[in-house]
Amino acid sequence: MKNATSTTNRSTGRNVLGTSALRPDGVAKTQGNFAFSSDFQAENMLWGATLRSPHPHARVVSIDPTEAWKIAGVEAIIFADDVPGKATYGLIASDQPVFARDVVRYMGEPVAAVAADHPETCRRALAAIKVVYEQLPVLSDMDAAIDPSTPAIHPDGNVIRHQRIVSGDPNIVGDVVVEGTYEIGMQDQAFLGLEAALAYPDPGGAGVELVVATQWLHEDRKQIADCLGLSPEKVRLVLGGVGGAFGAREDISLQVHTCLLALRTGRPVKVQYSREESFFGHVHRHPGRIHLRHHADRSGKLVKVEGWMKLDGGAYASTSAAVLINGITHLQGPYACDNAVLDAWATRTNNPPCGAMRGFGVVQACFAHEGQMDRLAEALGMSPVDIRLVNAMKTGDKLFTGQVVDSVAPVARCIRETADIPLPPEPSRVTGSLELPGGSGRTSDPGHIRRGVGWGVSIKNLMYSEGFDDSAEAKCTLADGVATLKFATAEVGQGFVVLAQQIARTVLGVDTVILDTIDTQIGSAGSTSASRQTWMSGGAVDGACRLVRERLFEHVAHLHNLDPLQLVIEGTEIVDTLGPLRVAVADASTGLRIEQTFLHRHRATEELDENGQGNCHVAFAFVAHRAVVDVDTDLGLVKVVQIATAQDVGQVLNPMALLGQIEGGIAQGLGLAVMEEIVVDDGIVRNPSFTDYLLPTALDAPDVVAIPIEEYEPLAPLGAKGVGEPPCISVTPAIVAAIRNATGRAIMRTPVRPQDICLAD
Amino acid sequence: MSVHVPTSLTEAIDLLVANPTARLLSGGTDTMVEVNFNRSKPESVIALRRIAALREYTVDSDRIVIGAGVPYAMMEKGPLAAALPALAAAARTVGSPQIRAAGTLGGNLGTCSPAGDGLPVLAALDATINLRSPRGPRAVPFAEFMTGVKRNSRAVDEIIESVSISPTTGFQDYAKVGVRNAMVISVASVCFVHDTGSSSVRIALGAVGPTIIRAREAEQWLQSQVDASQQLPSHDKLVAEFAQRVAAAARPIDDHRSTAAYRRHAIEVLARRLYLRSTQ
Ligand SMILES: Cc1cc2nc3c(=O)[nH]c(=O)nc-3n(C[C@H](O)[C@H](O)[C@H](O)COP(=O)(O)OP(=O)(O)OC[C@H]3O[C@@H](n4cnc5c(N)ncnc54)[C@H](O)[C@@H]3O)c2cc1C
């Protein structure tokens, strides 16, 4: 990708917007000095640990901690009755107990927590707590959950949400009709920095400070304060170094437990999950089943989409309701179509809770609609590219929800520019080459390889939807030529820290930009999710810097008897556009201290009505992916050779950071295509470790050829769209389509397993 | 926990006698995983890394001896790889470079997982496991060493000293199926050895039964069909039947990594491919 290696603006040498400015935390991270939240320690600190249910559904008959209390070093053991405030929490519905009291609804549900002098003491104490369970029938099937005759496993019922979309003429029929049922497995976010938090109690238990790796400090604070029975200002959160998030840190996990243990013992308490516990400690991507019937006319133009979508939310609601709305409203894909009849359900079962993960319901929808586009192409004798070009959405097109897409929508351009990327060279002719499917297992000989090409194109909403006002606040202080930025934006690895600095350098003409601690001492920035922080927190930082610049111009204009409107920033100088004045920002701001706070809001959205109509989303981004795979058709092994992609980004603000999002997202989408799945068997998780939950290695990662499509987005503060989620969405269907293309097999499920390719259906 | 770091085998054996419950530690790539998962809590550890003799190997014309402490990285290239191409191929499939630098054949034998990648090679090459205890040395054929899933016939006071292998002439290779292109536990694997010197074909299967399985019926059938002192013929029917007979020897199960049906299928494909590679 162009510019990806130049780290500064060539002409000025400054790390402003548009350059691959280096992240301020980059060197520390590569050298191993960066403090992740698991690295924090406090004097006199205790360790905390959580006792979890081994059963997916059981009555808790009794809990007896007597033996655990006998272990030297145990300082606290707490249960449901020890939660002083609200007994439950949740992002949308407060339906998840801090600790299970009478019943556990999923394997791994917290039942108790201990604090002790050492992690090993904690482990022994947990083992010594006697819990008697009476196992209950496990509800693990979505259809059973939807069936009203199935007994409810939660007071809120077994359907978390149902939504319908009826749009246009529901009875219209196309010349060509194709249908299919698609299935998506449960993916884990698998961030590398495990859950960790350190809580410091205030004297007398009046409040608490929590250092934690999270995606959204203020939402955490609200839920924690409610459960602790404290007012929110008594709960102060500081962002601990976050090693990835991908949605898994949107729900709280260890936050309340850690604070409770600290308040109970009056000592700092640290809780840190192991990889295995992490699999039980956070929500996953919803597994789903989607049935679609596409109608088209002879030219390939979509006439109607009908069908249903079922996503399994598992035991608790988390963000299922919002994921479902994202899912159903994106079932049409990035294609114009007027008519639809769709139903969607998010179910409650005794499976692990599912919630936010990069793509948020759209990954599932895209897997299905892209499968359908290929089926249509085949039925009509068209190419995968042509069927998509014929239907490509444009600015001004209407969605099934009645909402008009007023974002920049270069769908056709994304497809065309992706198609123009050269195909990779032919597969290696060397027996046992590491580049062949099977990799280091050296199973493949060149004669067994078939190459396939597949396409995926997607639409993704940006920001929160359905009336949610996820605003972002930022403060900028300019003093003596140095800007200091304060915001509560969770830096989870995406690079907002460097973007914020680039914005301040560009707007204010300063070179040194100090970042204040990321904590709750300023208003909310909203969640680092939904591809929203560049737009929202970027908008807030931009706004705050502009306010500071106005004050600075006023000050300079006053000194020189000028109209402040004459002044502009050029490089690091303030320049009078109508006269000779030219003064360095550093000089002009000497002795000054200008501080401004800005709250950035996106435009309002609406809830959907019972027919799924309403302007529920803020804006949209688009992307196309073309996958080239080599498949060993006898063994069912796959090597993804190349992913070509053109992504609608609005503006490129940092080419290297953009490429990082694109390559990382593609790796994550590849994982869902060919290996990443939490195997759940009647509520029991079979592979909660990296031994058996497989993530792509360097040998699995494809060559990525990426082209940013830069069409300035007028709705966005910096003209730039969020780029975090799109890379991982349509790459999965593209890879699966390429496998279908190589093998001639239908393959309706992802991740694709070897036996799905080489054994009879 | 006490940690002992002997520098000679006799010292290690004395320590093992004095601490009968001690855990022997070689590369630690299995042991530390167990400790981290709380599956084992060794009270006492005898680390074998400083015993130079365990980290040596000799390649002679009639015998190859590999110390139990030789890491995979040393089998991937050099004289060992030249003498034992199948072992080199197996070593290259193990984990990541870090794991191959630390993990050893002794540890693979100590753990005795059916998915251990060194083991099908030892089985196919009819390796002998050399053990040593206060009672002296004991040599056990691999087939008698591995007795079940993570079970072997090592006595508690025995240390695995080395494995010895008679060199073969002709083709040998190893291939392993996993769901990822690197660093993956075997779903099914095959070691194929065609020794023209002894006119024999030997084939061993990994991860498709409680122990490594030698497909002896298939070996004997093939030897009755061909002249194994020569390059093997490559006509389709013969190869297909051989591969089917090999797959029939597998005793795979369904689990979260794969299905029995796929594993058996993969064995058949690998048997066919390795056979054909031997004819090229
Ligand atoms: C990330 C990862 C990937 C892996 N990938 C693979 C893979 O692809 N293929 C594979 O086969 N394995 C794999 N393994 C497992 C492991 O690396 C191998 O089994 C390795 O051979 C173990 O050797 P070690 O020296 O590390 O054993 P250790 O952990 O030191 O010991 C293992 C066992 O053997 C015993 N032992 C060790 N030496 C002796 C001795 N001289 N005498 C008697 N007993 C002894 C120990 O007491 C212990 O019970 C992997 C492990 C990890 C962590």
mmCIF file of C-alpha atoms and ligand atoms in Angstrom, chain B residues 23-34 48 54 68-69 72 93-96 99 102-111 115-118 131 154 158-161 176 183-186, ligand 1:
data_model
loop_
_atom_site.group_PDB
_atom_site.id
_atom_site.type_symbol
_atom_site.label_atom_id
_atom_site.label_comp_id
_atom_site.label_asym_id
_atom_site.label_seq_id
_atom_site.Cartn_x
_atom_site.Cartn_y
_atom_site.Cartn_z
ATOM 1 C CA ARG B 23 9.904 -35.342 37.913
ATOM 2 C CA LEU B 24 12.533 -35.688 35.197
ATOM 3 C CA LEU B 25 12.746 -32.513 33.182
ATOM 4 C CA SER B 26 14.197 -32.308 29.723
ATOM 5 C CA GLY B 27 13.039 -29.459 27.427
ATOM 6 C CA GLY B 28 10.013 -28.868 29.638
ATOM 7 C CA THR B 29 7.677 -28.316 26.688
ATOM 8 C CA ASP B 30 5.245 -30.942 27.955
ATOM 9 C CA THR B 31 5.958 -30.645 31.658
ATOM 10 C CA MET B 32 5.502 -26.897 31.923
ATOM 11 C CA VAL B 33 2.186 -27.065 30.084
ATOM 12 C CA GLU B 34 1.000 -29.616 32.646
ATOM 13 C CA LEU B 48 18.544 -33.330 32.660
ATOM 14 C CA LEU B 54 22.134 -37.059 26.784
ATOM 15 C CA ALA B 68 17.281 -38.553 24.939
ATOM 16 C CA GLY B 69 18.152 -34.877 25.368
ATOM 17 C CA TYR B 72 14.323 -31.460 17.440
ATOM 18 C CA THR B 93 6.501 -30.577 11.965
ATOM 19 C CA VAL B 94 6.917 -30.139 15.707
ATOM 20 C CA GLY B 95 5.559 -26.902 17.168
ATOM 21 C CA SER B 96 7.469 -23.714 16.478
ATOM 22 C CA ILE B 99 9.588 -25.631 20.808
ATOM 23 C CA ALA B 102 13.794 -27.081 23.585
ATOM 24 C CA GLY B 103 11.725 -30.224 22.990
ATOM 25 C CA THR B 104 13.481 -33.583 22.913
ATOM 26 C CA LEU B 105 12.942 -37.138 21.802
ATOM 27 C CA GLY B 106 13.269 -38.277 25.425
ATOM 28 C CA GLY B 107 10.430 -35.975 26.378
ATOM 29 C CA ASN B 108 8.293 -37.207 23.481
ATOM 30 C CA LEU B 109 8.888 -40.776 24.732
ATOM 31 C CA GLY B 110 8.355 -39.768 28.361
ATOM 32 C CA THR B 111 4.974 -38.269 27.512
ATOM 33 C CA ALA B 115 0.036 -37.596 18.656
ATOM 34 C CA GLY B 116 3.754 -37.342 19.495
ATOM 35 C CA ASP B 117 5.466 -36.739 16.173
ATOM 36 C CA GLY B 118 8.719 -38.509 16.953
ATOM 37 C CA LEU B 131 16.800 -47.080 29.608
ATOM 38 C CA ARG B 154 9.474 -47.195 31.793
ATOM 39 C CA GLU B 158 14.528 -45.571 34.937
ATOM 40 C CA ILE B 159 15.860 -42.743 32.845
ATOM 41 C CA ILE B 160 15.557 -42.813 29.078
ATOM 42 C CA GLU B 161 19.143 -42.574 27.941
ATOM 43 C CA LYS B 176 1.271 -35.131 9.350
ATOM 44 C CA MET B 183 2.321 -25.518 15.084
ATOM 45 C CA VAL B 184 -0.525 -27.926 15.347
ATOM 46 C CA ILE B 185 -1.220 -31.196 17.092
ATOM 47 C CA SER B 186 -1.434 -34.111 14.718
HETATM 48 C C1 LIG C 1 3.481 -25.028 21.767
HETATM 49 C C2 LIG C 1 3.790 -26.493 21.756
HETATM 50 C C3 LIG C 1 3.737 -27.164 20.547
HETATM 51 C C4 LIG C 1 4.028 -28.522 20.517
HETATM 52 N N1 LIG C 1 3.953 -29.154 19.324
HETATM 53 C C5 LIG C 1 4.239 -30.459 19.255
HETATM 54 C C6 LIG C 1 4.195 -31.137 18.032
HETATM 55 O O1 LIG C 1 3.914 -30.557 16.983
HETATM 56 N N2 LIG C 1 4.496 -32.461 18.004
HETATM 57 C C7 LIG C 1 4.820 -33.139 19.154
HETATM 58 O O2 LIG C 1 5.081 -34.312 19.085
HETATM 59 N N3 LIG C 1 4.854 -32.520 20.336
HETATM 60 C C8 LIG C 1 4.577 -31.204 20.418
HETATM 61 N N4 LIG C 1 4.611 -30.587 21.625
HETATM 62 C C9 LIG C 1 4.885 -31.379 22.822
HETATM 63 C C10 LIG C 1 6.363 -31.449 23.215
HETATM 64 O O3 LIG C 1 7.095 -30.386 22.680
HETATM 65 C C11 LIG C 1 7.015 -32.737 22.783
HETATM 66 O O4 LIG C 1 6.328 -33.844 23.291
HETATM 67 C C12 LIG C 1 8.485 -32.805 23.222
HETATM 68 O O5 LIG C 1 9.078 -33.883 22.606
HETATM 69 C C13 LIG C 1 8.639 -32.952 24.719
HETATM 70 O O6 LIG C 1 10.017 -32.926 25.012
HETATM 71 P P1 LIG C 1 10.604 -32.148 26.264
HETATM 72 O O7 LIG C 1 12.051 -32.390 26.265
HETATM 73 O O8 LIG C 1 10.210 -30.726 26.231
HETATM 74 O O9 LIG C 1 9.833 -32.905 27.430
HETATM 75 P P2 LIG C 1 9.626 -32.545 28.963
HETATM 76 O O10 LIG C 1 8.448 -31.655 29.101
HETATM 77 O O11 LIG C 1 10.879 -32.106 29.587
HETATM 78 O O12 LIG C 1 9.251 -33.973 29.490
HETATM 79 C C14 LIG C 1 8.100 -34.655 29.040
HETATM 80 C C15 LIG C 1 7.917 -35.930 29.844
HETATM 81 O O13 LIG C 1 8.974 -36.808 29.583
HETATM 82 C C16 LIG C 1 9.678 -37.125 30.769
HETATM 83 N N5 LIG C 1 11.088 -37.200 30.411
HETATM 84 C C17 LIG C 1 11.825 -36.262 29.779
HETATM 85 N N6 LIG C 1 13.055 -36.701 29.567
HETATM 86 C C18 LIG C 1 13.124 -37.946 30.075
HETATM 87 C C19 LIG C 1 14.147 -38.930 30.170
HETATM 88 N N7 LIG C 1 15.361 -38.719 29.658
HETATM 89 N N8 LIG C 1 13.872 -40.096 30.767
HETATM 90 C C20 LIG C 1 12.624 -40.337 31.262
HETATM 91 N N9 LIG C 1 11.629 -39.459 31.192
HETATM 92 C C21 LIG C 1 11.870 -38.271 30.610
HETATM 93 C C22 LIG C 1 9.356 -36.007 31.732
HETATM 94 O O14 LIG C 1 9.465 -36.430 33.065
HETATM 95 C C23 LIG C 1 7.944 -35.712 31.343
HETATM 96 O O15 LIG C 1 7.058 -36.615 31.917
HETATM 97 C C24 LIG C 1 4.356 -29.221 21.702
HETATM 98 C C25 LIG C 1 4.403 -28.536 22.902
HETATM 99 C C26 LIG C 1 4.137 -27.183 22.938
HETATM 100 C C27 LIG C 1 4.209 -26.469 24.235
#
